mmCIF file of C-alpha atoms in Angstrom:
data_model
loop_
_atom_site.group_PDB
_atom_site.id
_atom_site.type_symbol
_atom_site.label_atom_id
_atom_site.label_comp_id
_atom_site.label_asym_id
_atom_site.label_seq_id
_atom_site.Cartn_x
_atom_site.Cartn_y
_atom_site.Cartn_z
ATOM 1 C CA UNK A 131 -15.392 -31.669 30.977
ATOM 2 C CA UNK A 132 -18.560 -33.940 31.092
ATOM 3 C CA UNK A 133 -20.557 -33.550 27.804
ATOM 4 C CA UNK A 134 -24.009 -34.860 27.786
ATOM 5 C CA UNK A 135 -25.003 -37.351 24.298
ATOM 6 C CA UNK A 136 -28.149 -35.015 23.941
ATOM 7 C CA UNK A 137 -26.022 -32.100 24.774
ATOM 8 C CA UNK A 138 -24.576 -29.581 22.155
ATOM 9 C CA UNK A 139 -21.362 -30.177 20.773
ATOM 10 C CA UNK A 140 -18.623 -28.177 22.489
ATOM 11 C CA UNK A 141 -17.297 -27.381 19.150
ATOM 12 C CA UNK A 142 -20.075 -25.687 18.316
ATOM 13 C CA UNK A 143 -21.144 -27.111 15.192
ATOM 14 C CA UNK A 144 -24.817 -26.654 16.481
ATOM 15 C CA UNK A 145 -24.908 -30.441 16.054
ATOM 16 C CA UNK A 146 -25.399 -32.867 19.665
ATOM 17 C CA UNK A 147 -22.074 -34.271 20.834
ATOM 18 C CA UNK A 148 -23.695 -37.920 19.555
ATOM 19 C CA UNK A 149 -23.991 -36.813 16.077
ATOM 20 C CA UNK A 150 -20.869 -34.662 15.987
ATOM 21 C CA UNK A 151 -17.404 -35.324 17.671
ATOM 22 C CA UNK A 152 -18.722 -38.233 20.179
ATOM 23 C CA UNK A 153 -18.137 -41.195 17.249
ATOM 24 C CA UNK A 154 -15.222 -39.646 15.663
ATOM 25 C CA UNK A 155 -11.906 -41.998 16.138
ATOM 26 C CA UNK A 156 -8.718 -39.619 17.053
ATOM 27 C CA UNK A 157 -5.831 -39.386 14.249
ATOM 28 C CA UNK A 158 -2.324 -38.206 14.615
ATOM 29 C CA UNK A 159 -1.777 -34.827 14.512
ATOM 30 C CA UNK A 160 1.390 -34.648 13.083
ATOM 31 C CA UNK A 161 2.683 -37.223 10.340
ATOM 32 C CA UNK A 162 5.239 -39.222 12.494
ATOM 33 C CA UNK A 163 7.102 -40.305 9.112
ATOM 34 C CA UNK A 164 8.952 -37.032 8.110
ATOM 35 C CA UNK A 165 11.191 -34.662 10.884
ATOM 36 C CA UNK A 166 9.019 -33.610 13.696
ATOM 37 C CA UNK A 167 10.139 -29.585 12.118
ATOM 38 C CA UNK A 168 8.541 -30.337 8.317
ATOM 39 C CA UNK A 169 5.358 -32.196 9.617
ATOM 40 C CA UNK A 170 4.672 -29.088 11.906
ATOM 41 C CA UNK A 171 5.181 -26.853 8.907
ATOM 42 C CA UNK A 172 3.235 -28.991 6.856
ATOM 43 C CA UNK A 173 0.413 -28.864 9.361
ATOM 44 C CA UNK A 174 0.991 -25.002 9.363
ATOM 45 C CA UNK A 175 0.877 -25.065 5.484
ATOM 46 C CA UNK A 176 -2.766 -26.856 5.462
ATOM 47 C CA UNK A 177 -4.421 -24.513 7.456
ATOM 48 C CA UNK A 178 -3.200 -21.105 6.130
ATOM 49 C CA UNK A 179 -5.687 -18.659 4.584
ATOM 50 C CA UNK A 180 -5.672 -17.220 1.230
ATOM 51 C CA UNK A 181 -7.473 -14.152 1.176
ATOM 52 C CA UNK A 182 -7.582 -9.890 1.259
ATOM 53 C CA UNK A 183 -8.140 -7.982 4.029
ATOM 54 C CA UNK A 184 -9.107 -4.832 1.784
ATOM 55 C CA UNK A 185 -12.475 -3.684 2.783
ATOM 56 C CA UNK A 186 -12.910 -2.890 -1.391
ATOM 57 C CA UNK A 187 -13.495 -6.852 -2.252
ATOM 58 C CA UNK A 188 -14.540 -5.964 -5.834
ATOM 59 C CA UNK A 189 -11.258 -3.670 -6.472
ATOM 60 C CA UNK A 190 -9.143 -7.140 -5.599
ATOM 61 C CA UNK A 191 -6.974 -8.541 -8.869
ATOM 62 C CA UNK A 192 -3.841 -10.604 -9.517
ATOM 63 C CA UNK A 193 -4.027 -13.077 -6.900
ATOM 64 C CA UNK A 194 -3.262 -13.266 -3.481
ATOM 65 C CA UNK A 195 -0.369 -12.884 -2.309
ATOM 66 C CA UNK A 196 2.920 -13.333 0.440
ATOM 67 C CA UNK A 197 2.984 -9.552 1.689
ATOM 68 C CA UNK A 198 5.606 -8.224 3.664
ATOM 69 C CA UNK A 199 4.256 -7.102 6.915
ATOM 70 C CA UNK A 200 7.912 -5.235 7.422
ATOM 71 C CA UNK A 201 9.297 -3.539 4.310
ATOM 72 C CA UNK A 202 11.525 -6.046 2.498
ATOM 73 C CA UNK A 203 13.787 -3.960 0.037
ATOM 74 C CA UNK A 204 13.584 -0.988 2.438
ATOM 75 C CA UNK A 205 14.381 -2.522 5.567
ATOM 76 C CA UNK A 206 14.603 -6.191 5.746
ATOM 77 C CA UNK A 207 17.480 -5.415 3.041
ATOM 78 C CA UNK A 208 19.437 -2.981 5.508
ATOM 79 C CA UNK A 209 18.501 -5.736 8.341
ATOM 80 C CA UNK A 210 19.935 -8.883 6.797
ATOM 81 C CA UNK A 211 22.926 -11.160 5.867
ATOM 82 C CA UNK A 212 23.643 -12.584 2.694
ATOM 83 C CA UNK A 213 19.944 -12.302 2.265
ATOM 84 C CA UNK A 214 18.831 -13.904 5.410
ATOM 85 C CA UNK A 215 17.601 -12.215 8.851
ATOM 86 C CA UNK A 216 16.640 -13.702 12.212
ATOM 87 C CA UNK A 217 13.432 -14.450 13.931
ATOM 88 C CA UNK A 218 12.501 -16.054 16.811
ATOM 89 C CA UNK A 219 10.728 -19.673 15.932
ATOM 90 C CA UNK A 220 9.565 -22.929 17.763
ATOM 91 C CA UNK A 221 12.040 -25.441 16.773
ATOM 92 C CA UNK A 222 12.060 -29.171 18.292
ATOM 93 C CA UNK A 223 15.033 -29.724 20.873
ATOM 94 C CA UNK A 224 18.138 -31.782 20.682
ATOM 95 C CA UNK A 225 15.701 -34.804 21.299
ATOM 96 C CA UNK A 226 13.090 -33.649 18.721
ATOM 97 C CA UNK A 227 10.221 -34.279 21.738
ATOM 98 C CA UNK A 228 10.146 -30.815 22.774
ATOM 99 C CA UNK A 229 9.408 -27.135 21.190
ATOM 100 C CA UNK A 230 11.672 -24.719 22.125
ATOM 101 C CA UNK A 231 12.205 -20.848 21.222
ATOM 102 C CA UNK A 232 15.843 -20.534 19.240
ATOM 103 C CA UNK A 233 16.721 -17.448 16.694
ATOM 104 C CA UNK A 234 16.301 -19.112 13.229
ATOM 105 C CA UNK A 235 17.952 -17.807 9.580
ATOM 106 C CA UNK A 236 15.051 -17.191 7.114
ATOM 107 C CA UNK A 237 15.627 -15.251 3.825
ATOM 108 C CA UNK A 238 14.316 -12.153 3.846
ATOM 109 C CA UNK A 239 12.261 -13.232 0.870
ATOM 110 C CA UNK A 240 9.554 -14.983 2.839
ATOM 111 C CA UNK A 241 10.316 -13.623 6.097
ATOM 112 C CA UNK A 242 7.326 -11.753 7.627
ATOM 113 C CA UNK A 243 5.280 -12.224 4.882
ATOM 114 C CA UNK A 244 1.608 -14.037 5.610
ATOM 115 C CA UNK A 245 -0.978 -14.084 2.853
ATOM 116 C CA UNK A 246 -3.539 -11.384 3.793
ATOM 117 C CA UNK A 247 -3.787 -9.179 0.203
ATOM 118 C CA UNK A 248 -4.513 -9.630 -2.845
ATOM 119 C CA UNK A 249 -1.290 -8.294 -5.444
ATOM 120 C CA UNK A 250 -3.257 -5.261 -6.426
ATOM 121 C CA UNK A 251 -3.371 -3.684 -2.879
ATOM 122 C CA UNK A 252 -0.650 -4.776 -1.071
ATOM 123 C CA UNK A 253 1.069 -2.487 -4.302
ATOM 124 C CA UNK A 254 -1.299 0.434 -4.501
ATOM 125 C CA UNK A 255 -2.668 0.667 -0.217
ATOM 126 C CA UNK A 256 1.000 0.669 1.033
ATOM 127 C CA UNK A 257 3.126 3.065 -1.583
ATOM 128 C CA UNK A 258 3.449 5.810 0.575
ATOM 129 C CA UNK A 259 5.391 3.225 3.407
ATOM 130 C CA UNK A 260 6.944 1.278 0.549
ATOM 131 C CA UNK A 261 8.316 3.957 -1.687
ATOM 132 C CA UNK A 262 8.695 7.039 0.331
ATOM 133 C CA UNK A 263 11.093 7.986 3.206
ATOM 134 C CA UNK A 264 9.495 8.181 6.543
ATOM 135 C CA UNK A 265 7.785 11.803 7.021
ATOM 136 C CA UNK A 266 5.856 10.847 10.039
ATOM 137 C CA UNK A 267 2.750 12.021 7.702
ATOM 138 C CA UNK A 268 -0.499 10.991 9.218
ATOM 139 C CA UNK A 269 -0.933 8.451 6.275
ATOM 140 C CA UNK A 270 2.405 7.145 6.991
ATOM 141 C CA UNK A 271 1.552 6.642 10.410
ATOM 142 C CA UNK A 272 -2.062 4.761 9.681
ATOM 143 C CA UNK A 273 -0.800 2.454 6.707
ATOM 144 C CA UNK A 274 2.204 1.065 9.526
ATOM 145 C CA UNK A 275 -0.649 0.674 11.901
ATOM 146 C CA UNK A 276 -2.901 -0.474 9.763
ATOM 147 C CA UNK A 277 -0.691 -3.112 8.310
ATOM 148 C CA UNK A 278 0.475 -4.844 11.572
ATOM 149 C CA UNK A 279 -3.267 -4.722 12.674
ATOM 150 C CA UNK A 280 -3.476 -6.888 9.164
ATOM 151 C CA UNK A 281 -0.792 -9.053 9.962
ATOM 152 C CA UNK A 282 -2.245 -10.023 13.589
ATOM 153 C CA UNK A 283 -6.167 -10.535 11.897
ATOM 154 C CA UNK A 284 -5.416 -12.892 9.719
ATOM 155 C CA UNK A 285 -2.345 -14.862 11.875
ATOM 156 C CA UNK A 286 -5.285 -14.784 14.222
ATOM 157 C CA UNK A 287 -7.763 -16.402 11.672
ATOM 158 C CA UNK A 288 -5.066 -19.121 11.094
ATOM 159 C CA UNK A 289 -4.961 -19.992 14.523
ATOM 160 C CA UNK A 290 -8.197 -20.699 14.990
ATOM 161 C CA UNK A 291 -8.335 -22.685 12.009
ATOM 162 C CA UNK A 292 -5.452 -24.691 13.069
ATOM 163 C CA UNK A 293 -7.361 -25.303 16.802
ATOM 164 C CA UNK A 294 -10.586 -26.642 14.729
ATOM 165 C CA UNK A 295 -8.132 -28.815 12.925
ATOM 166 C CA UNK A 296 -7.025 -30.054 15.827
ATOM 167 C CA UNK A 297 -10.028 -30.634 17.462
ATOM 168 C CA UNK A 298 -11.464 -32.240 14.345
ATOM 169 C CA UNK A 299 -8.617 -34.729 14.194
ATOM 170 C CA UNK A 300 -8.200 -35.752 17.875
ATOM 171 C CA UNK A 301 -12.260 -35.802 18.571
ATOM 172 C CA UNK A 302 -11.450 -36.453 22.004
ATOM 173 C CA UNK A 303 -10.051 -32.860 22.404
ATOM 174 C CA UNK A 304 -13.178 -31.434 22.111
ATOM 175 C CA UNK A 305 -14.491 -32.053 25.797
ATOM 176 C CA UNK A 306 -10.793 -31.236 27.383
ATOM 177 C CA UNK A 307 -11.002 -27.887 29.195
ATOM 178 C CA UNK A 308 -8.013 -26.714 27.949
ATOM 179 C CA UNK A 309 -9.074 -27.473 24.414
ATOM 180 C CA UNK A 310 -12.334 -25.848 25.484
ATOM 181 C CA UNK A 311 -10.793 -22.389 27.077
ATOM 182 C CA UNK A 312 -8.574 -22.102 24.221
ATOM 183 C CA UNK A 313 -11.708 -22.572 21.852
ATOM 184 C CA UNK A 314 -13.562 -19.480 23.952
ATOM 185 C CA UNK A 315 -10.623 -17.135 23.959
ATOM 186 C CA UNK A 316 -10.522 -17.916 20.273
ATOM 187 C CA UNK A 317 -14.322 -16.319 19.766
ATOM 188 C CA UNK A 318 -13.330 -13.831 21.798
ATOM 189 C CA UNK A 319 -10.292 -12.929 19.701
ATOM 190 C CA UNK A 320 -12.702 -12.829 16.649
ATOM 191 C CA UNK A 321 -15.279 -10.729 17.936
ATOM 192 C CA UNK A 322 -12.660 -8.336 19.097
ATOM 193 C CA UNK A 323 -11.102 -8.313 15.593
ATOM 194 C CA UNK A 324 -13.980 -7.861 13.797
ATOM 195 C CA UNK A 325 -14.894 -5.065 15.431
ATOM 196 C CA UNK A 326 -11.616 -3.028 15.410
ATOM 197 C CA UNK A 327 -11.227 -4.201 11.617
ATOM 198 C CA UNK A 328 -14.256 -2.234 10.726
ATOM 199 C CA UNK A 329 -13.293 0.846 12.542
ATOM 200 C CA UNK A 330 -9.736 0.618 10.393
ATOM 201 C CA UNK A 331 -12.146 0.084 7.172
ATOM 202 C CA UNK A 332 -13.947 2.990 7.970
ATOM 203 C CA UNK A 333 -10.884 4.834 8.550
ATOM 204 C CA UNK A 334 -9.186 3.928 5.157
ATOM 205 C CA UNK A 335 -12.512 3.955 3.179
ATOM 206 C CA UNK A 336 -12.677 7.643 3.970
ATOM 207 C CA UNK A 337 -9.121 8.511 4.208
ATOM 208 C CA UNK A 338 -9.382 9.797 7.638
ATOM 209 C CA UNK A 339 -5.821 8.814 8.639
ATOM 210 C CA UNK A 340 -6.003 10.706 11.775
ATOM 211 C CA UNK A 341 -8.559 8.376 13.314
ATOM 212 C CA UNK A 342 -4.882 6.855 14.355
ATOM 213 C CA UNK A 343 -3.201 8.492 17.304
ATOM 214 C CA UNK A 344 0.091 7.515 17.676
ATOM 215 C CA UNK A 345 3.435 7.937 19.607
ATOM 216 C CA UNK A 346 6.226 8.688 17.969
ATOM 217 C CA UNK A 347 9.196 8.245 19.239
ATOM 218 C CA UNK A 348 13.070 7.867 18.015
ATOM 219 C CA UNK A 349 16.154 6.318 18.805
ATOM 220 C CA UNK A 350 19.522 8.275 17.744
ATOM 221 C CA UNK A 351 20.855 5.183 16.064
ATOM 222 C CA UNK A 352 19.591 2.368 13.153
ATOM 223 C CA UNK A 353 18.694 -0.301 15.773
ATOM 224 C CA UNK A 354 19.609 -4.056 14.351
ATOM 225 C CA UNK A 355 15.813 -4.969 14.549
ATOM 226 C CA UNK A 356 12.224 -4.246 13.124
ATOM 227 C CA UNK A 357 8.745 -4.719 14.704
ATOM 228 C CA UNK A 358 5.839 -4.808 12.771
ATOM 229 C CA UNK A 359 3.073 -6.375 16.019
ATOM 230 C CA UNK A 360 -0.754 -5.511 17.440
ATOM 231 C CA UNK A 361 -1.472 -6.753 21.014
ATOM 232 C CA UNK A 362 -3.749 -5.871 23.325
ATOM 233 C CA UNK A 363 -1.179 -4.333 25.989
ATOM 234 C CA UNK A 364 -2.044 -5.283 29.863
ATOM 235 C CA UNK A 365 -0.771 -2.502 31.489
ATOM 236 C CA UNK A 366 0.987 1.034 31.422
ATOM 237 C CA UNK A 367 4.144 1.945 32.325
ATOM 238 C CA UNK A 368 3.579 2.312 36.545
ATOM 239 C CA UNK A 369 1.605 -1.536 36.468
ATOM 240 C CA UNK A 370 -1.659 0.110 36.179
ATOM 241 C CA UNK A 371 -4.345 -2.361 34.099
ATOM 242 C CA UNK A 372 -5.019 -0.790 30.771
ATOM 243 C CA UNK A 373 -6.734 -4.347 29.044
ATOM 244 C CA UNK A 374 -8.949 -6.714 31.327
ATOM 245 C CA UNK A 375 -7.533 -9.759 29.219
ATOM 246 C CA UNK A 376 -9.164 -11.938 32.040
ATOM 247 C CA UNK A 377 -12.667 -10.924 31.469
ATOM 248 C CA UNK A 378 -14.059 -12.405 28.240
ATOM 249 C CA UNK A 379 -17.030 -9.627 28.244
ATOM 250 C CA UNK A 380 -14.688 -6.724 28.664
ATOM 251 C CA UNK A 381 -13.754 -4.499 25.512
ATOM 252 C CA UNK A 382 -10.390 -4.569 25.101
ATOM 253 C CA UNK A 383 -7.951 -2.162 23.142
ATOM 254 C CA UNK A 384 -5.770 -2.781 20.571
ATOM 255 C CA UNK A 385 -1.883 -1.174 20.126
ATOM 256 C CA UNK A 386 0.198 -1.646 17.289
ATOM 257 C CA UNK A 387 4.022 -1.323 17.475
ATOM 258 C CA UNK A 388 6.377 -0.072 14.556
ATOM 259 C CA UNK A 389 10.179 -0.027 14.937
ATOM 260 C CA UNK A 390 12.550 0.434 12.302
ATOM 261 C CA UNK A 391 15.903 1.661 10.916
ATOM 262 C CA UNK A 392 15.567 4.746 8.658
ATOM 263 C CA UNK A 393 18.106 7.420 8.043
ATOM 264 C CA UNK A 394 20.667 6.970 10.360
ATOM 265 C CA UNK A 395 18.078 6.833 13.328
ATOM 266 C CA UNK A 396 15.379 4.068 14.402
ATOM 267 C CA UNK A 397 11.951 5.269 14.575
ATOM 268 C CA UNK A 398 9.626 3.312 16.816
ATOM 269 C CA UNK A 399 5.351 4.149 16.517
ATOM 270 C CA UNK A 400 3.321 3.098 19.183
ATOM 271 C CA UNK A 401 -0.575 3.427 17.487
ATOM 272 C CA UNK A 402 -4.232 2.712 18.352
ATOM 273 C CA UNK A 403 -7.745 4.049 17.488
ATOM 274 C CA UNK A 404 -8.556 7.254 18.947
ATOM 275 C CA UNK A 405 -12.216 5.599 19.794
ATOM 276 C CA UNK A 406 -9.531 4.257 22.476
ATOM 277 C CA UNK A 407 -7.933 7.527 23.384
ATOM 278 C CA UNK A 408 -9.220 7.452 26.510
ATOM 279 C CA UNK A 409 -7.952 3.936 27.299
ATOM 280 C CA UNK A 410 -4.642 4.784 26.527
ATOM 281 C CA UNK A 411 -4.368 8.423 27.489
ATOM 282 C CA UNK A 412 -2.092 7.776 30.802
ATOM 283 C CA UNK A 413 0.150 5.586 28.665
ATOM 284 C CA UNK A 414 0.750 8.360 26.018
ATOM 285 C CA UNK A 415 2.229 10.805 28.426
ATOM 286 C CA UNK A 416 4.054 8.140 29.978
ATOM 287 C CA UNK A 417 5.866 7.415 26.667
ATOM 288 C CA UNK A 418 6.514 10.683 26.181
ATOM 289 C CA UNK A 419 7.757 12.340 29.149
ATOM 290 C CA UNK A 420 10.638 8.920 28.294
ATOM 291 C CA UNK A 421 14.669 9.462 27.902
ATOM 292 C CA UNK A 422 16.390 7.413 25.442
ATOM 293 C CA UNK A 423 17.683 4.577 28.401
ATOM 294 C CA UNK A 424 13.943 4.253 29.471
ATOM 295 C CA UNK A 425 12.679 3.614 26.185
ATOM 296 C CA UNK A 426 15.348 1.023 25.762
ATOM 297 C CA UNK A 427 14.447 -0.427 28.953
ATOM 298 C CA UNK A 428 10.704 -0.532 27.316
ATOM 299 C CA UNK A 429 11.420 -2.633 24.476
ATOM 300 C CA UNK A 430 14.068 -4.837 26.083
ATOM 301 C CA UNK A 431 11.089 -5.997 27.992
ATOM 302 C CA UNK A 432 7.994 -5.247 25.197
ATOM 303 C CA UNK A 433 9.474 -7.074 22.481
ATOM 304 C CA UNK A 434 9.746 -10.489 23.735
ATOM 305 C CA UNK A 435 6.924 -10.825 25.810
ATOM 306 C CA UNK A 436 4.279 -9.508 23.391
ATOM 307 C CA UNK A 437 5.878 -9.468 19.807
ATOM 308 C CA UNK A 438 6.552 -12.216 17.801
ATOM 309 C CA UNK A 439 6.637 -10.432 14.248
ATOM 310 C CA UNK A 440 10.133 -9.115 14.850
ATOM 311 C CA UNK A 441 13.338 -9.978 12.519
ATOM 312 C CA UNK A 442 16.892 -9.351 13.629
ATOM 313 C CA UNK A 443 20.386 -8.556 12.485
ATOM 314 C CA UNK A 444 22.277 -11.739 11.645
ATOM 315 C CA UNK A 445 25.583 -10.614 12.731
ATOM 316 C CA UNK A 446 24.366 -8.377 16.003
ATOM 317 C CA UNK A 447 22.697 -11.451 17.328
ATOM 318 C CA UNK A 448 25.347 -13.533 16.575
ATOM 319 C CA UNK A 449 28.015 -11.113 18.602
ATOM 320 C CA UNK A 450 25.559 -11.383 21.789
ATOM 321 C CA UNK A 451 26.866 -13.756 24.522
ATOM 322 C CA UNK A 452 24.915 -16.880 24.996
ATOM 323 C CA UNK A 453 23.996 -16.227 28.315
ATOM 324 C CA UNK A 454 21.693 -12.980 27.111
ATOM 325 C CA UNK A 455 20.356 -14.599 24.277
ATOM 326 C CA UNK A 456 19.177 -17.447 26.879
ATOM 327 C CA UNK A 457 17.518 -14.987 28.958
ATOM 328 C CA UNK A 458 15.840 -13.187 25.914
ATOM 329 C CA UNK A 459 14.493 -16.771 24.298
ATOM 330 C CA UNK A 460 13.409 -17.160 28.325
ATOM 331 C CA UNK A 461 11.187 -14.404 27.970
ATOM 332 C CA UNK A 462 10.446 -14.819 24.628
ATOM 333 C CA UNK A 463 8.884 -18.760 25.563
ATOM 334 C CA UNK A 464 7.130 -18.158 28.857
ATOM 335 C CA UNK A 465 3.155 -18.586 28.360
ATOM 336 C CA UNK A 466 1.140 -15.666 28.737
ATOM 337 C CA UNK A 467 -0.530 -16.760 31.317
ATOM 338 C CA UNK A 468 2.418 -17.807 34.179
ATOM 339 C CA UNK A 469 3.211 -15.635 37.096
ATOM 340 C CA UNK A 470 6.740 -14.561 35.619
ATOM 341 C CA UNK A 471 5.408 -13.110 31.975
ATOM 342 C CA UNK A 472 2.248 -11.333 34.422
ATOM 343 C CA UNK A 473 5.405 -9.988 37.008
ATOM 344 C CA UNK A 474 7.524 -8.460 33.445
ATOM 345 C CA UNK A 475 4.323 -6.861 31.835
ATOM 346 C CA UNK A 476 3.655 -5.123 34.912
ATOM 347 C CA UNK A 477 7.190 -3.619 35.286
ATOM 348 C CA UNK A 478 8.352 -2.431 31.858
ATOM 349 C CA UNK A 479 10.903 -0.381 33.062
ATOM 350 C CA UNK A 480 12.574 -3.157 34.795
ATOM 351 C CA UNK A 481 15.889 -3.636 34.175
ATOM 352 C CA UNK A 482 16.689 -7.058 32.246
ATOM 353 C CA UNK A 483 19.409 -9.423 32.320
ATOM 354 C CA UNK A 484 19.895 -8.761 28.209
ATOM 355 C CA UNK A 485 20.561 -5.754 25.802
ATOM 356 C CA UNK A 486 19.407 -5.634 22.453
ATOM 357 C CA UNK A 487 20.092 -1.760 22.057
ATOM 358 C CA UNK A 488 23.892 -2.104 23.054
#
């Protein structure tokens, strides 16, 4: 992209490209001294946010916190190893170039935690998930919604920190169209969470749970997994469009997605505001109107292409041949945006060449 000297900076500082990013000299982005692995989670680690997501700022006390976006003593405890559970993470190959997807061991101590509420009401907001069976109340229902909506606004707000980073350290970024796109879809994003975050405010403000409808659905056995993930999902279960991802002035439609192990059975919530009722209205009889095999054939195909807040059983993945967990990472790593990950959201019901629900 051509940027005038006179023009605006594409960064949007407000500032001209002359006085902004025009004289800046490019840096490394990643400290080339230490393992290519601890410089990217050092560059992770200096652009994470500290803050609450609780609409009641003044209530906030106790610091902020590492919250569990999935239940740690509740589930994560059933879920792992010797302390440790899976998830999928970007880890550099066998010749430390190049990112790839690979299961990775984290203790269940930090994993799926992000730092999105204060002490005070990550306790108090999420008792009735925390220290209560499952009920399928219609609190229940809204706090698991409401929480993986959380987790995705502020991993959200990270990433677009990170990308200003970026840009701020390798100036010349700033007039790449790549750089620029991402930059845009970025805003977007914002906008888009900002506005469904005050509808979920409103909601929890007033304690009207049921401005959450949800699908709930359940497996006859503990599944060795848990999903705690918001997306804005492309389209139903026949390949119709529900989102218009493409169109940056569209209104898109966020859906949360809740699996886990609880009482012998696996219960999996699929949630979104009922101002989007209408959007998803097809879908919910779709889900429905499922039998067990079809629902498996649903996530088999959901989870990796839109969810990456998901931890696994140690020993269950470790029993899989290497062959399906190559196909699942496949899915797992394709960008959004290439033909193959367009071709699997349009055909949930697909059959795939893994199981995870053997």
């Amino acid at each position: 992209m051509k940027v005038e000297r006179n023009g605006p900076c594409p960064c949007n500082s407000g500032k001209k490209y002359k006085n902004c990013h025009m004289n800046m000299t490019d840096k490394p982005l990643l400290d080339a001294s230490i393992p290519l692995e601890s410089a990217m989670n050092r560059k992770l680690n200096n652009n994470s946010i500290k803050q609450c997501i609780h609409p009641n700022q003044d209530e906030c006390k106790d610091g902020f916190i590492r919250a569990h976006s999935i239940q740690n003593n509740r589930i994560l405890k059933k879920l792992g190893r010797n302390g440790d559970v899976y998830m999928i993470r970007k880890v550099p190959d066998e010749t430390n170039s190049n990112l790839v997807s690979r299961f990775k061991k984290m203790g269940r101590g930090v994993a799926t935690t992000f730092n999105g509420f204060c002490k005070h009401h990550d306790k108090e907001l999420f008792k009735p998930i925390e220290d209560e069976e499952y009920t399928g109340s219609t609190q229940q229902r809204f706090l698991f919604s409401y929480r993986a909506f959380s987790f995705e606004y502020h991993k959200k707000a990270e990433a677009a920190k990170l990308h200003k980073t970026i840009g701020n350290e390798k100036a010349s970024l700033v007039t790449d169209d790549k750089y620029i796109e991402l930059q845009r879809g970025y805003e977007v994003a914002d906008a888009d969470m900002h506005r469904t975050k005050s509808l979920y405010d409103a909601a929890l403000l007033s304690e009207n749970y049921d401005e959450i409808d949800t699908v709930e659905l359940f497996l006859p056995t503990e599944l060795p997994l848990s999903v705690c993930s918001g997306f804005y999902l492309e389209y139903d279960l026949h390949g119709k469009e529900i989102n218009d991802l493409d169109n940056c002035n569209a209104e898109v439609a966020l859906l949360t997605l809740t699996v886990f192990p609880s009482s012998g059975k696996s219960v999996i919530l699929f949630s979104w505001l009922r101002k989007y009722s209408s959007v998803y209205s097809e879908l919910k009889q779709q889900l429905l109107a499922l039998d067990e095999a079809a629902l498996k054939k649903i996530l088999n195909n959901l989870l990796p292409s839109y969810c990456e807040n998901v931890v696994y059983n140690p020993e269950y993945i470790d029993s899989i041949s290497k062959f399906e967990k190559q196909k699942y990472l496949r899915v797992f790593g394709i960008d959004s945006n290439h033909y193959l990950a367009k071709s699997i959201k349009k055909n949930l019901l697909k059959p795939t060449e893994y199981d995870l629900f053997k």
